[in-house]
Short mmCIF file of C-alpha atoms and ligand atoms in Angstrom, two decimals:
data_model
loop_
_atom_site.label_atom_id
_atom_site.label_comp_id
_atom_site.label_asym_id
_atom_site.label_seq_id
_atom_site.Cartn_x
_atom_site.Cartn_y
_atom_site.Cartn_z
CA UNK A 1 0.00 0.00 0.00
CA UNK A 2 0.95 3.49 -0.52
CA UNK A 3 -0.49 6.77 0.52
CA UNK A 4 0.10 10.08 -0.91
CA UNK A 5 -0.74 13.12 0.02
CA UNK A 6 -1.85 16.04 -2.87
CA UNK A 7 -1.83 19.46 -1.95
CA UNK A 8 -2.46 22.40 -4.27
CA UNK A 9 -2.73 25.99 -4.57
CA UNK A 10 -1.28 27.14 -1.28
CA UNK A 11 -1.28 30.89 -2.75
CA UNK A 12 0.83 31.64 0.66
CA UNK A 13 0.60 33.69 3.03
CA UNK A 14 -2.57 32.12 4.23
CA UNK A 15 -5.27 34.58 4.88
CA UNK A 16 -6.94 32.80 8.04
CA UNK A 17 -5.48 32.49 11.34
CA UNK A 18 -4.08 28.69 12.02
CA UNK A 19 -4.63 27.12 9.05
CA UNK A 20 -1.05 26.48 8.07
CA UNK A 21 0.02 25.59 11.32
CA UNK A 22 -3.72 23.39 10.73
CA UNK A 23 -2.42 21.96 7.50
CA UNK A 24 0.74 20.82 8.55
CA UNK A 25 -0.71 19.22 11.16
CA UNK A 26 -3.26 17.15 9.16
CA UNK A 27 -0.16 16.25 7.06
CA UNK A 28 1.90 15.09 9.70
CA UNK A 29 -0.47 13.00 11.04
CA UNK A 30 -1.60 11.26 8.17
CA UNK A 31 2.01 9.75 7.57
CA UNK A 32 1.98 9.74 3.65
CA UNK A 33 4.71 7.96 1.55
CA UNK A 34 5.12 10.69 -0.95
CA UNK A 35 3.83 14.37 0.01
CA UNK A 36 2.79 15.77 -3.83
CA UNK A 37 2.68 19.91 -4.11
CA UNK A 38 0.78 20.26 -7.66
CA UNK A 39 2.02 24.46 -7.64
CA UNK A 40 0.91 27.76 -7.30
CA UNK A 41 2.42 28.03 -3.65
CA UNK A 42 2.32 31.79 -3.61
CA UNK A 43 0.15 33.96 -4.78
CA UNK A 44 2.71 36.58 -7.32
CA UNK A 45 5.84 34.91 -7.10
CA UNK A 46 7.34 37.13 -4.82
CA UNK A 47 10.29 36.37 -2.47
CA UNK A 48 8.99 36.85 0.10
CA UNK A 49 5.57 34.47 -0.52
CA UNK A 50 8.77 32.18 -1.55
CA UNK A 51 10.85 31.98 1.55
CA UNK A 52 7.00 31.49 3.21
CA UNK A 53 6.36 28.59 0.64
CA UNK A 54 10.11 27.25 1.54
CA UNK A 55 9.50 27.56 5.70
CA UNK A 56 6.49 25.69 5.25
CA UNK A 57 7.91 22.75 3.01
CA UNK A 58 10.73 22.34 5.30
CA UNK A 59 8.70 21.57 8.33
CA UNK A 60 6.81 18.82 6.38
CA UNK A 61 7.73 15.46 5.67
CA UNK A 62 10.17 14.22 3.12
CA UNK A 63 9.82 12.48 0.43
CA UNK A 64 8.03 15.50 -1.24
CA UNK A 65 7.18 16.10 -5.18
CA UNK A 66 7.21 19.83 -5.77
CA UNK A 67 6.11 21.84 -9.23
CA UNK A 68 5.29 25.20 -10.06
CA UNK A 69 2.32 27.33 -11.09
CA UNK A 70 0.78 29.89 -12.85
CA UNK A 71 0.90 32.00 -9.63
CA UNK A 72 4.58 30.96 -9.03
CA UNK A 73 6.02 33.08 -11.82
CA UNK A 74 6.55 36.78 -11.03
CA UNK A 75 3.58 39.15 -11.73
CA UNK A 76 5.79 41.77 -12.91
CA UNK A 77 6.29 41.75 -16.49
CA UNK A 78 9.99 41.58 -17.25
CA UNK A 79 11.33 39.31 -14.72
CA UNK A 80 8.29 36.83 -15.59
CA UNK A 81 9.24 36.95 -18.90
CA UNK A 82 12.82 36.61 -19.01
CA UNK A 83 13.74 34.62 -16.01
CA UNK A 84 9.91 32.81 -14.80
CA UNK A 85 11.38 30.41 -12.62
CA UNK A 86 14.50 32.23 -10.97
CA UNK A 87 12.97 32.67 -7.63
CA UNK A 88 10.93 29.15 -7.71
CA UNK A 89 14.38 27.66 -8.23
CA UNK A 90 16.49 29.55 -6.12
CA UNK A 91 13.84 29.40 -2.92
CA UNK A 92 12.36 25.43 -3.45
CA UNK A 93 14.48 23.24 -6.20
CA UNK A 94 16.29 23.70 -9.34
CA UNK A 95 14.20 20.87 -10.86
CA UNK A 96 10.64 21.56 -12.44
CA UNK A 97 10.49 18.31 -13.26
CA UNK A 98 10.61 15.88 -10.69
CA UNK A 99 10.37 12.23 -10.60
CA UNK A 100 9.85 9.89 -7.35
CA UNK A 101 10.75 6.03 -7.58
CA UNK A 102 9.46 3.35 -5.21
CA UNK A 103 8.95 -0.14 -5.07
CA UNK A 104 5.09 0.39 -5.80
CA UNK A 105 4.54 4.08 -7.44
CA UNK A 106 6.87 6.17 -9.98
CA UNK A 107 5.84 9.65 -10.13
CA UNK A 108 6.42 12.83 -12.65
CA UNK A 109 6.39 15.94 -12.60
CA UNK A 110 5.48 18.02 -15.44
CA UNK A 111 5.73 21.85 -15.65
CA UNK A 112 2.17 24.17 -17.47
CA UNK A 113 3.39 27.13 -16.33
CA UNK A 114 4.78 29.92 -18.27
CA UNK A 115 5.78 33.45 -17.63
CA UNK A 116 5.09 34.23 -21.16
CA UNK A 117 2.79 32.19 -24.35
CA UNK A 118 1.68 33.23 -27.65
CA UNK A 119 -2.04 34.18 -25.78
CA UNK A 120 -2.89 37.16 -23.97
CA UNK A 121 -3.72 34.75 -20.83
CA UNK A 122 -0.64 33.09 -19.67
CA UNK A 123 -2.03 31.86 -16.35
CA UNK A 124 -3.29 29.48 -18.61
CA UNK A 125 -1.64 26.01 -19.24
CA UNK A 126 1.05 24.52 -21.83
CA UNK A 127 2.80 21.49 -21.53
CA UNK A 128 5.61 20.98 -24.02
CA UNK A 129 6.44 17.95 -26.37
CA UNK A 130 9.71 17.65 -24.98
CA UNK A 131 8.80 17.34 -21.25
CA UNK A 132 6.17 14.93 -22.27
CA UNK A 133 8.93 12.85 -23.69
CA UNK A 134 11.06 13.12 -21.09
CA UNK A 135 8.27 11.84 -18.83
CA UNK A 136 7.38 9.03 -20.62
CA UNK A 137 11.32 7.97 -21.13
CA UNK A 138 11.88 8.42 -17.80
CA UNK A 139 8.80 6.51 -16.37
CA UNK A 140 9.40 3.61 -19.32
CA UNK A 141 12.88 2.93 -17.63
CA UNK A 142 10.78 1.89 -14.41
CA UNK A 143 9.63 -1.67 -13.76
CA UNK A 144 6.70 -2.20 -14.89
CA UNK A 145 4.63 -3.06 -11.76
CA UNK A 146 4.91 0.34 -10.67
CA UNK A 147 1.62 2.58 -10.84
CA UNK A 148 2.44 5.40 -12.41
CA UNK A 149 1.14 9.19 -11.98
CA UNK A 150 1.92 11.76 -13.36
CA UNK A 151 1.75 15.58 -11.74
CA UNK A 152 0.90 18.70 -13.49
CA UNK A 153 -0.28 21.89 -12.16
CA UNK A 154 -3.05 22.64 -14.71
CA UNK A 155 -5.55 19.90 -15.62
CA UNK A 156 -4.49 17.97 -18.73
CA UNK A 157 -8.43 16.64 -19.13
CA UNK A 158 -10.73 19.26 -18.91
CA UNK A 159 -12.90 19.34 -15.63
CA UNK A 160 -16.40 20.14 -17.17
CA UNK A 161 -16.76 22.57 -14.27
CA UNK A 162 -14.22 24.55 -15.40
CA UNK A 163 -14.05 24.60 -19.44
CA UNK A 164 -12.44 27.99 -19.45
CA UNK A 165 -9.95 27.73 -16.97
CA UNK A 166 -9.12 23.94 -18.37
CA UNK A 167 -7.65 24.66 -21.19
CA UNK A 168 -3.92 23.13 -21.51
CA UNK A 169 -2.15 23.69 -25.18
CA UNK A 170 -0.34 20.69 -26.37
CA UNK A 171 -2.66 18.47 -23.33
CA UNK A 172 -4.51 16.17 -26.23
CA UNK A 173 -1.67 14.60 -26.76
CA UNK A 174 0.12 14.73 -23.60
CA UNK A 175 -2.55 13.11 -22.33
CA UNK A 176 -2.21 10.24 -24.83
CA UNK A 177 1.52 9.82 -24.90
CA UNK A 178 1.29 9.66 -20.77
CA UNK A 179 -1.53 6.88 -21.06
CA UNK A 180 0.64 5.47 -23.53
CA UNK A 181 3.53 4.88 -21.59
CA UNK A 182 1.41 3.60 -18.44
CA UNK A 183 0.11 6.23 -16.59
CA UNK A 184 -3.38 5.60 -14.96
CA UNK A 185 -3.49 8.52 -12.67
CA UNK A 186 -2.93 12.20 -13.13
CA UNK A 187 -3.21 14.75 -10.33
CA UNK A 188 -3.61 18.59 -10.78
CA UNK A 189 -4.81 21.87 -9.00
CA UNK A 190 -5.20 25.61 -10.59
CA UNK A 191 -8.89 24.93 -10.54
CA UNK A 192 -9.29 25.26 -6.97
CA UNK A 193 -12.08 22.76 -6.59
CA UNK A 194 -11.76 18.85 -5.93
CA UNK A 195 -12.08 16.23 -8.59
CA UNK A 196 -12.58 13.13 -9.23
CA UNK A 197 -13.61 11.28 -12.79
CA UNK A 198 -12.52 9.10 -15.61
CA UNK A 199 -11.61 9.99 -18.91
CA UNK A 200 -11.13 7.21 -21.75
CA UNK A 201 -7.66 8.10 -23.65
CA UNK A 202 -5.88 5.24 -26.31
CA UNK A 203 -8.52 3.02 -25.24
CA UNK A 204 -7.16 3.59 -21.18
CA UNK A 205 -8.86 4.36 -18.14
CA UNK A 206 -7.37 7.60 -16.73
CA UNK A 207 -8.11 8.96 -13.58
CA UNK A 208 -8.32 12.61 -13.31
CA UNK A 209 -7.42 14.00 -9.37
CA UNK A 210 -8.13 17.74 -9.13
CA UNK A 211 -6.75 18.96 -5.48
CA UNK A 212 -8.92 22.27 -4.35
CA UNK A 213 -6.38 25.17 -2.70
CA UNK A 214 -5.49 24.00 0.20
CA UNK A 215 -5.62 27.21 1.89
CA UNK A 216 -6.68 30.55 -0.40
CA UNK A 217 -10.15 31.79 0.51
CA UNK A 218 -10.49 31.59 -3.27
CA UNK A 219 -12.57 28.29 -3.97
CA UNK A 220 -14.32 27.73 -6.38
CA UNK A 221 -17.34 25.59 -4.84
CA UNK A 222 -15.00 23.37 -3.19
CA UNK A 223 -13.77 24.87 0.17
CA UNK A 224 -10.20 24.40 0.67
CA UNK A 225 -8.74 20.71 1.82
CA UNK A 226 -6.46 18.66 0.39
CA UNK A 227 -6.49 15.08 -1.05
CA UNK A 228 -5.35 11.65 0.24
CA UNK A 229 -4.63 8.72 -2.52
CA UNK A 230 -4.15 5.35 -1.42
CA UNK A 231 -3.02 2.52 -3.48
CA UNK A 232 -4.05 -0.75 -2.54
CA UNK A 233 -2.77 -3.64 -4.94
CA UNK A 234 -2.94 -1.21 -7.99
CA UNK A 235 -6.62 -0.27 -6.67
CA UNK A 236 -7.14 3.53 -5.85
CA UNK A 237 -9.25 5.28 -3.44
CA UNK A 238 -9.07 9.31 -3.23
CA UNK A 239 -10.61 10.63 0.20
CA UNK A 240 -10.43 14.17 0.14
CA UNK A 241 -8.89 16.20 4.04
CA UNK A 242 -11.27 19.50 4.29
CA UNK A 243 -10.89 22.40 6.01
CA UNK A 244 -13.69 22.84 9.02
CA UNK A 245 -13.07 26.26 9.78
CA UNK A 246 -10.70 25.17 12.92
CA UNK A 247 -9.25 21.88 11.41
CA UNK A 248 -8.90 19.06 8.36
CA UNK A 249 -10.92 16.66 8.59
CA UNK A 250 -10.99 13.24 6.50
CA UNK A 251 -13.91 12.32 4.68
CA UNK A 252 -15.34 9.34 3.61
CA UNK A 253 -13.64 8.26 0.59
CA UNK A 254 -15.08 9.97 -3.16
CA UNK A 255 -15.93 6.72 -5.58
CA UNK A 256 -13.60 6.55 -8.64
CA UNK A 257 -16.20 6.37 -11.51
CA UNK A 258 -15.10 3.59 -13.73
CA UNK A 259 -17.91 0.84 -14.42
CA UNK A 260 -17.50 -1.17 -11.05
CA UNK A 261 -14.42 -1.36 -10.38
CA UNK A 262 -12.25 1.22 -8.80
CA UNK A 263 -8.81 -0.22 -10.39
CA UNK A 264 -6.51 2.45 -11.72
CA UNK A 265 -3.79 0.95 -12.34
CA UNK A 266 -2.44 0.18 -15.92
CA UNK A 267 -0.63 -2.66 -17.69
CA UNK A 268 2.38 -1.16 -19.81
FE1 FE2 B 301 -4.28 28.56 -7.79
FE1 FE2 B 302 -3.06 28.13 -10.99
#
């Protein structure tokens, strides 16, 4: 079995009185194997939302899968354009693409985020050919009873909820290759409301995860909380932590939505 914990959309400093100190209290105790950060840990990339985003991180436990946002870039114009990731780097990790290796999971990190794109709106998403291929080398040098997940900050399926905000250049066939090369489970955030559902890609099962902010007052019909995966014999269940006003509390497990069966995990 594994457990991992997805948190999203910190957009720090927190706005409400105990709810980091809350949050990383609710992680601690729920003693994950892989702590996943889907981005937008500050709210405009400043360094000082950075070195709060860094404090926090530190106090949390390790192993821990960090990316960046839309939000992590700087808001003003020159140093998000020329240098977007300089201060995610320099305050969290150089790489914006991680990957975490066990004996039962591999995970990747993929990077949406851009401080500049050929659209007015670049808090919107694009993932790149070249990371996706790096991702699906990377995860096709793994043994190949591993479940694999990959990470990205904006959703790579669009949530139905959220047409608008969903949209991801270069996701169609991101979200192919990724399926192609194994992966049965892909976690996001940006759209600051929880998710759960199925889409069909190559003729796959792939489970979408959406993580609400786990601690902006800006939901989106969600409240803020966090998620909790557990991986049971390539079986997943996705229970989501919420925020109660004073504390997280665990709910009852959401159903994945596939037929009868709640099995996620694919056969390379
Ligand atoms: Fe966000
Ligand atoms: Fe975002």
């Amino acid at each position: 079995m594994k457990r991992i914990l997805h948190i999203s959309d910190l957009h720090l400093p927190a706005r409400r009185e105990g709810q980091v100190a809350a949050l990383a209290d609710a992680v601690a105790r729920l003693r994950a194997d892989l702590l996943v950060v889907s981005g937008d840990l500050t709210r405009r990339g400043s360094r000082k939302e950075f070195a709060a985003a860094a404090e926090f991180l530190s106090a949390l436990p390790k192993p821990q899968l960090v990316i960046p946002g839309n939000h992590d870039v700087p808001l003003f114009p020159l140093t998000r354009m020329t240098r977007p990731f300089r201060r995610y780097r320099k305050a969290l990790t150089e790489d914006l693409a991680p990957l975490h290796v066990d004996d039962e999971i591999a995970v990747a990190g993929l990077n949406t985020s851009r401080g500049v794109q050929a659209r007015l709106d670049w808090s919107l998403g694009r993932i790149s050919g070249r990371a996706v291929r790096r991702a699906t080398e990377r995860l096709s040098a793994v043994p190949t009873d591993r479940t694999r997940i990959a990470v990205t900050h904006h959703p790579l399926a669009p949530d139905i909820a959220d047409l608008r905000r969903s949209q991801v250049r270069g996701a169609a066939s991101a979200v192919t290759s990724l399926a192609l090369a194994g992966v049965g489970i892909m976690l996001h955030g940006h759209l600051h409301r929880p998710r759960v559902d199925v889409v069909d890609v190559a003729s796959r099962k792939v489970v979408m995860v959406g993580a609400t902010t786990a601690l902006s007052d800006r939901e989106r019909g969600g409240g803020s909380g966090f998620n909790v995966l557990d991986i049971v014999d390539g079986v997943l269940t996705v229970a989501e932590s919420r925020w109660n006003g004073t504390s997280y509390e665990l709910e009852p497990p959401r159903p994945v939505p596939v037929g009868a069966s709640p099995v996620v995990a694919q056969p390379v």
